mmCIF file with all atom_site columns, C-alpha atoms in Angstrom:
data_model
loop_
_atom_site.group_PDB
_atom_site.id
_atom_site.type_symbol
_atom_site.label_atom_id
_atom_site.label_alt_id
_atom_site.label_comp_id
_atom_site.label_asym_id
_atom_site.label_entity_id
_atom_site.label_seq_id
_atom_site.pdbx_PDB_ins_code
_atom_site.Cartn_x
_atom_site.Cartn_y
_atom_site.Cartn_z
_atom_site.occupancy
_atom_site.B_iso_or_equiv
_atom_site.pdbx_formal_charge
_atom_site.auth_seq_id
_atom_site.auth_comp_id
_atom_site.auth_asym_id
_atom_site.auth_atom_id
_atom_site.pdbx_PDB_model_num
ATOM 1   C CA . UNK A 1 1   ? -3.752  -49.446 2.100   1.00 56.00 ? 535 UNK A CA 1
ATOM 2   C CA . UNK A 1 2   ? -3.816  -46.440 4.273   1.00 60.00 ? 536 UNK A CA 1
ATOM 3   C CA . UNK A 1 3   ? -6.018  -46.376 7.172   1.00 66.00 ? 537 UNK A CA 1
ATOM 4   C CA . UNK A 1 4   ? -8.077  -43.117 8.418   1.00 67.00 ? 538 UNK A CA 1
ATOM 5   C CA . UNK A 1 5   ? -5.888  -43.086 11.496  1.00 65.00 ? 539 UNK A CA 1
ATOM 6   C CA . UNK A 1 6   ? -2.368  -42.502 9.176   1.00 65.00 ? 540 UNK A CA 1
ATOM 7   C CA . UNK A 1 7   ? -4.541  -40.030 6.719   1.00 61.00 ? 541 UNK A CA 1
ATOM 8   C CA . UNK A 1 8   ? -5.620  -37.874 9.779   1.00 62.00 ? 542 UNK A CA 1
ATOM 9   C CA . UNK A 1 9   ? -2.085  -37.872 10.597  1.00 59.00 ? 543 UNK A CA 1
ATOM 10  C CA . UNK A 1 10  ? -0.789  -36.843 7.867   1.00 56.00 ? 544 UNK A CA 1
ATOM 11  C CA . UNK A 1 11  ? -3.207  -34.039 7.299   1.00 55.00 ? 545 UNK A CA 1
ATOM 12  C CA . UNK A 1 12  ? -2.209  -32.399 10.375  1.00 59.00 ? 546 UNK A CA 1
ATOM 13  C CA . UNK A 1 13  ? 1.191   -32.779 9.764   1.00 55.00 ? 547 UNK A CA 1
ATOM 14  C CA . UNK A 1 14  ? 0.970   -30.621 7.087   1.00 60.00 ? 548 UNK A CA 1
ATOM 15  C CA . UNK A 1 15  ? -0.815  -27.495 8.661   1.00 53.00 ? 549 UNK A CA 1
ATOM 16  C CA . UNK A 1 16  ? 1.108   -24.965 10.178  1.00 59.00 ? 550 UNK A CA 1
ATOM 17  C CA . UNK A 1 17  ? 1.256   -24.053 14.118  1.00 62.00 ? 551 UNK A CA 1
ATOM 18  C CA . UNK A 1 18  ? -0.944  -22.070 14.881  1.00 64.00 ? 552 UNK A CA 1
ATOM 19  C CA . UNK A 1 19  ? -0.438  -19.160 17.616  1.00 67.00 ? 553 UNK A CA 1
ATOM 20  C CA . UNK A 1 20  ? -2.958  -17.491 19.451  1.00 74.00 ? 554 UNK A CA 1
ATOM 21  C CA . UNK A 1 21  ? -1.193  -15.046 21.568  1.00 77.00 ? 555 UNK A CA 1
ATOM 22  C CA . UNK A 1 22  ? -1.837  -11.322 21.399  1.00 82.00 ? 556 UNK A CA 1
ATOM 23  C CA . UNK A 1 23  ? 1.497   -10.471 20.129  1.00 82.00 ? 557 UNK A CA 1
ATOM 24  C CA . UNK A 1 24  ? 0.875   -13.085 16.799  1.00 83.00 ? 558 UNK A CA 1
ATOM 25  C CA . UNK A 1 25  ? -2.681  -11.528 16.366  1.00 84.00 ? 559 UNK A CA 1
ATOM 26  C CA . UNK A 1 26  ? -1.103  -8.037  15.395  1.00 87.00 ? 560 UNK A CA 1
ATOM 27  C CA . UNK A 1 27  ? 1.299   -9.273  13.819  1.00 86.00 ? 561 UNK A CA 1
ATOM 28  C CA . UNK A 1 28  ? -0.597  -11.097 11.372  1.00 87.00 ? 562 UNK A CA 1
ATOM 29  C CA . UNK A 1 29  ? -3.313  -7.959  11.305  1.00 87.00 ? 563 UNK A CA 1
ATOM 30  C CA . UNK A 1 30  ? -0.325  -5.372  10.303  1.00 87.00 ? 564 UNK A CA 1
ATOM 31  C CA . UNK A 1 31  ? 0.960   -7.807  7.705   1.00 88.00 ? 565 UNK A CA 1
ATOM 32  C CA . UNK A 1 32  ? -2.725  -8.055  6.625   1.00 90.00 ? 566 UNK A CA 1
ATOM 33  C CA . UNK A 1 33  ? -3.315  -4.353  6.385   1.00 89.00 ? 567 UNK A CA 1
ATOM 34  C CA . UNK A 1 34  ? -0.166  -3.932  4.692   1.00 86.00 ? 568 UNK A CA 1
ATOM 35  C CA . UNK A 1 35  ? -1.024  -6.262  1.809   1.00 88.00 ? 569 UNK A CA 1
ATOM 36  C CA . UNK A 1 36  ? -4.415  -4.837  1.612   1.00 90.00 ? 570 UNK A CA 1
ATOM 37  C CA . UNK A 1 37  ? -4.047  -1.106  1.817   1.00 87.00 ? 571 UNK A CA 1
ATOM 38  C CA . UNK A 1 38  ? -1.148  -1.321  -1.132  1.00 86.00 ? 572 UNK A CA 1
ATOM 39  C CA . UNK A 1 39  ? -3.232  -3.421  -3.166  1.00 89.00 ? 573 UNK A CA 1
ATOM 40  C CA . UNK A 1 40  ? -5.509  -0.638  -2.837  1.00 90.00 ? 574 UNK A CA 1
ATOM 41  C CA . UNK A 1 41  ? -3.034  2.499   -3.351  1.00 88.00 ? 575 UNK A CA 1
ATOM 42  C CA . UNK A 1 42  ? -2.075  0.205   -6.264  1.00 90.00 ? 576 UNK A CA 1
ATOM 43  C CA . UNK A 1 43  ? -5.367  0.059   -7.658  1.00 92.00 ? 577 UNK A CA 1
ATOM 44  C CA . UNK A 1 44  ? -5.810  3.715   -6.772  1.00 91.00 ? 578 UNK A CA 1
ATOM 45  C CA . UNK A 1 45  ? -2.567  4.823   -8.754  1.00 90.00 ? 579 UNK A CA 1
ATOM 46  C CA . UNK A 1 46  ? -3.982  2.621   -12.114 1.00 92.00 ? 580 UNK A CA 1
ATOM 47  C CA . UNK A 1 47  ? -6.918  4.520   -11.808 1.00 93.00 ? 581 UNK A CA 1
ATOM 48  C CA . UNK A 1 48  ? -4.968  8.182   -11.217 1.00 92.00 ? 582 UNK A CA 1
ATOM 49  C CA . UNK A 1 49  ? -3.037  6.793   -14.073 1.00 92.00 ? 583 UNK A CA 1
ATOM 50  C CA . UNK A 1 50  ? -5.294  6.107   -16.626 1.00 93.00 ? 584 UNK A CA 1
ATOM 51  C CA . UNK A 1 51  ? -7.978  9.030   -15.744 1.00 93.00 ? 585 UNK A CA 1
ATOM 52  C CA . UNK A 1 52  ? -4.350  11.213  -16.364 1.00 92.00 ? 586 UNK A CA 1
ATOM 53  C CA . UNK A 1 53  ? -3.972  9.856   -19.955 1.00 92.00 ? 587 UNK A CA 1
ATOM 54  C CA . UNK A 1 54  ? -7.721  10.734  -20.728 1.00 92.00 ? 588 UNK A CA 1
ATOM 55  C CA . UNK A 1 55  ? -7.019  13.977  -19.069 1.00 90.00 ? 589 UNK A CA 1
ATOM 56  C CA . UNK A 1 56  ? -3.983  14.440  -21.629 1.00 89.00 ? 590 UNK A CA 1
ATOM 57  C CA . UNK A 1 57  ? -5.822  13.611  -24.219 1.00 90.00 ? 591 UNK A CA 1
ATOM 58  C CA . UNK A 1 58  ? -9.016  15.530  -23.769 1.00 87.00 ? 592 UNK A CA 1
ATOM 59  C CA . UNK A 1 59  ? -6.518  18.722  -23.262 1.00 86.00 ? 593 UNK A CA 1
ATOM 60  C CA . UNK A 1 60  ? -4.871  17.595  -26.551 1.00 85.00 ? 594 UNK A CA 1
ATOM 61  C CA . UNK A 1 61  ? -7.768  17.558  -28.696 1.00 86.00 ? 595 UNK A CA 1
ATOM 62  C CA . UNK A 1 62  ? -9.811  20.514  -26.747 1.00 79.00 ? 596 UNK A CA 1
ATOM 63  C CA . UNK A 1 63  ? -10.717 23.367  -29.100 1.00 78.00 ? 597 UNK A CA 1
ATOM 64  C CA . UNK A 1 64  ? -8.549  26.576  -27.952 1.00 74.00 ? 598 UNK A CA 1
ATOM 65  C CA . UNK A 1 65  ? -11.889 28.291  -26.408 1.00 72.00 ? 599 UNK A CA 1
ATOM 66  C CA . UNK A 1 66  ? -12.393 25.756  -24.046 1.00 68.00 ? 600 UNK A CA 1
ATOM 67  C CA . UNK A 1 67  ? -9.003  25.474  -22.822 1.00 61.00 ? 601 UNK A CA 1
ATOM 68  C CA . UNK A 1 68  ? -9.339  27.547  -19.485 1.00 63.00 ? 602 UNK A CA 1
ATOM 69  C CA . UNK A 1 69  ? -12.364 24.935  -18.242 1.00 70.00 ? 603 UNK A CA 1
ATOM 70  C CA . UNK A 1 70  ? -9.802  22.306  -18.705 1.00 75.00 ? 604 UNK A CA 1
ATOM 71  C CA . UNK A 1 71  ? -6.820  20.605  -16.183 1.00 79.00 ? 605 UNK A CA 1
ATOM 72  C CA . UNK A 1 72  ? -3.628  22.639  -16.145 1.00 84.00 ? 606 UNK A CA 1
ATOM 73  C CA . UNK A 1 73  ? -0.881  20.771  -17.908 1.00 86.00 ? 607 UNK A CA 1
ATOM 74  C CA . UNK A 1 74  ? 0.803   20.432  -14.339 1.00 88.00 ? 608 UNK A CA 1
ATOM 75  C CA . UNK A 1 75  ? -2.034  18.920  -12.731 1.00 89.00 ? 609 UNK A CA 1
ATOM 76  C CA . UNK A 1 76  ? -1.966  16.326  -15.574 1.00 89.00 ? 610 UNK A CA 1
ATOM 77  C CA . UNK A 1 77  ? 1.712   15.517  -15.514 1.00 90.00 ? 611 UNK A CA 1
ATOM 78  C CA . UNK A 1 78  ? 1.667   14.943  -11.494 1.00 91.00 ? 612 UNK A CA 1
ATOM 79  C CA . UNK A 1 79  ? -1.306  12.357  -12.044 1.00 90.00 ? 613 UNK A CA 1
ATOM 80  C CA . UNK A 1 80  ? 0.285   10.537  -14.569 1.00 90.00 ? 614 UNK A CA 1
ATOM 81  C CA . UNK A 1 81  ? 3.693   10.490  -11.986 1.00 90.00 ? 615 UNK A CA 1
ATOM 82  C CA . UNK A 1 82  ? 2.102   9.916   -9.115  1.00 88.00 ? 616 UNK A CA 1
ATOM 83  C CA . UNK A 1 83  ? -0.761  7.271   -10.486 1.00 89.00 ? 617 UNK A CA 1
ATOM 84  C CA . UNK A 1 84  ? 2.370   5.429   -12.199 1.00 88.00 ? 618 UNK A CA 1
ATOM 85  C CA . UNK A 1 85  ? 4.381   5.677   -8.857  1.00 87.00 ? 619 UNK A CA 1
ATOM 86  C CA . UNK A 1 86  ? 1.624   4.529   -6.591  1.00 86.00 ? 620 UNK A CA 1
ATOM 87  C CA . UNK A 1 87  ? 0.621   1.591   -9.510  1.00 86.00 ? 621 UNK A CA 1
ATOM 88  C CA . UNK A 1 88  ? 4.192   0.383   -9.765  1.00 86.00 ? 622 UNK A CA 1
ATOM 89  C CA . UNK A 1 89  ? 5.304   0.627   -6.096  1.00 83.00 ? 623 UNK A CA 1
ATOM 90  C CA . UNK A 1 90  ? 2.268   0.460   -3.705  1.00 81.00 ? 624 UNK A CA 1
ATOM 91  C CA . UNK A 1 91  ? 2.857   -0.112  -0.670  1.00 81.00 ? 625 UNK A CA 1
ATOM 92  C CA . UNK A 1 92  ? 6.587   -0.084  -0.640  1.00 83.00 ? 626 UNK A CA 1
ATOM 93  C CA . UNK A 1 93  ? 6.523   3.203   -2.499  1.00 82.00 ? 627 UNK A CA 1
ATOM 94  C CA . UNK A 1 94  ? 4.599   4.840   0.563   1.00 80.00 ? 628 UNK A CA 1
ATOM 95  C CA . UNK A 1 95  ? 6.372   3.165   3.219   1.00 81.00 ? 629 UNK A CA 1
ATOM 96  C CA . UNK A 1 96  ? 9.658   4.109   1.809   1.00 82.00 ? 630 UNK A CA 1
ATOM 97  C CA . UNK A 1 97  ? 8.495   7.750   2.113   1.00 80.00 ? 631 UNK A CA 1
ATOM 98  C CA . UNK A 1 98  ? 7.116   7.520   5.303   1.00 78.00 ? 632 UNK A CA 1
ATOM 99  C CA . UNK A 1 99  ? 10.207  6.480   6.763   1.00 79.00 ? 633 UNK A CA 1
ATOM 100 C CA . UNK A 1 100 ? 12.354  9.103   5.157   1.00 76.00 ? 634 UNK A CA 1
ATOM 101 C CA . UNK A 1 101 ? 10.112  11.441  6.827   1.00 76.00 ? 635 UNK A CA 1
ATOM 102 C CA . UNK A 1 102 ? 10.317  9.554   10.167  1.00 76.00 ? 636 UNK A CA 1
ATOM 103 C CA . UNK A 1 103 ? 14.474  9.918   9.763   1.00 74.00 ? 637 UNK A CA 1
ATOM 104 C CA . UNK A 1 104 ? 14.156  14.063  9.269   1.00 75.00 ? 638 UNK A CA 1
ATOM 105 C CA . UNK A 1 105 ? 11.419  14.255  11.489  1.00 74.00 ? 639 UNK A CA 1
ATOM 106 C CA . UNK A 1 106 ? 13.948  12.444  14.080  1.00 73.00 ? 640 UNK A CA 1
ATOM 107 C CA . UNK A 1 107 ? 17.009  14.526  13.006  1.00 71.00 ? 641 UNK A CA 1
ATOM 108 C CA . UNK A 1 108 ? 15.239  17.138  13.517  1.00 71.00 ? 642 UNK A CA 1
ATOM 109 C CA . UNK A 1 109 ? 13.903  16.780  17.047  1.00 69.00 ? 643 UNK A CA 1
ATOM 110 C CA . UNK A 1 110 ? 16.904  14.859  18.472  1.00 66.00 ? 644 UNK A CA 1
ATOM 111 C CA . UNK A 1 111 ? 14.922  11.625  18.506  1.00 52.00 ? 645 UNK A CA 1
ATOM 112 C CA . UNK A 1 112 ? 13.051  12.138  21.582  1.00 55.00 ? 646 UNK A CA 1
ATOM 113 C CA . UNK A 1 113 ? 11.622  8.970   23.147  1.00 49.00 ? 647 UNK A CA 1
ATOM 114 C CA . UNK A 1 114 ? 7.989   9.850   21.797  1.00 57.00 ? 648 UNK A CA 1
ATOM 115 C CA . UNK A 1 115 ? 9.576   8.642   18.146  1.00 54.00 ? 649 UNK A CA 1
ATOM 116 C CA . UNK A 1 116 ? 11.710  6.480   19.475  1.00 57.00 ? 650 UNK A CA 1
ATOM 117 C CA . UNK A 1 117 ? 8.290   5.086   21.098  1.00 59.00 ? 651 UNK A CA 1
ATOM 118 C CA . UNK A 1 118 ? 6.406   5.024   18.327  1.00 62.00 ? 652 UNK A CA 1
ATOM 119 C CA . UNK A 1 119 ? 9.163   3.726   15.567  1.00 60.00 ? 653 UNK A CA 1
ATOM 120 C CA . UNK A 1 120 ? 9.381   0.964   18.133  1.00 63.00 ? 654 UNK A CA 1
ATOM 121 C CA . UNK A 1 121 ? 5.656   0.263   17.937  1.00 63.00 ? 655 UNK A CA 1
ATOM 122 C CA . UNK A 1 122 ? 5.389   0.447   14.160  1.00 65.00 ? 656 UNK A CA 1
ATOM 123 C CA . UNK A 1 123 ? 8.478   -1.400  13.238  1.00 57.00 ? 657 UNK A CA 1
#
């Protein structure tokens, strides 16, 4: 029979240590941000995505006269990319953009230590 000593012991043996220094803190709150704000640009692009199909097919099955009061076929077509893109990729999709920007941006400026700063702060 187990006592309540060896089932206290085994509980904490199975949580994981815990760190409470600054440097954990913002770790953990990036990683939380991260999973957060994609979930949300993934939500976002479902929504771009599916309010761009009933876009499409409103336009389709507008009478001629009404036409001009309508989306532009381009405006449809780059929320149906872009809603699919941000719904498929999320986070990863904007992240992976931001740091091909961050390489021209570099490139283009010689990497001067403010970028060099601030790629060191954000990665």
């Amino acid at each position: 029979m187990t006592t309540i000593y060896e089932a206290a012991a085994l509980a904490q043996a199975k949580l994981p240590p815990a760190a409470w220094d600054l440097t954990s803190f913002l770790e953990n709150a990036k990683s939380q941000i991260q999973l957060w704000g994609g979930t949300l640009l993934m939500l976002l692009g479902a929504v771009g995505l599916v309010w761009g199909g009933v876009l499409l097919i409103k336009k389709l099955m507008a009478n001629p006269q009404t036409a001009g009061q309508q989306q532009g076929w381009g405006s449809i077509a780059l929320l149906i990319l872009v809603g699919g893109a941000l719904g498929t990729g999320g986070w990863q999709l904007v992240s992976t953009i931001g740091s091909g920007g961050q390489q021209t941006i570099e490139d283009l400026g010689g990497g001067t230590v403010i970028l060099q700063t601030i790629s060191g702060f954000l990665g």
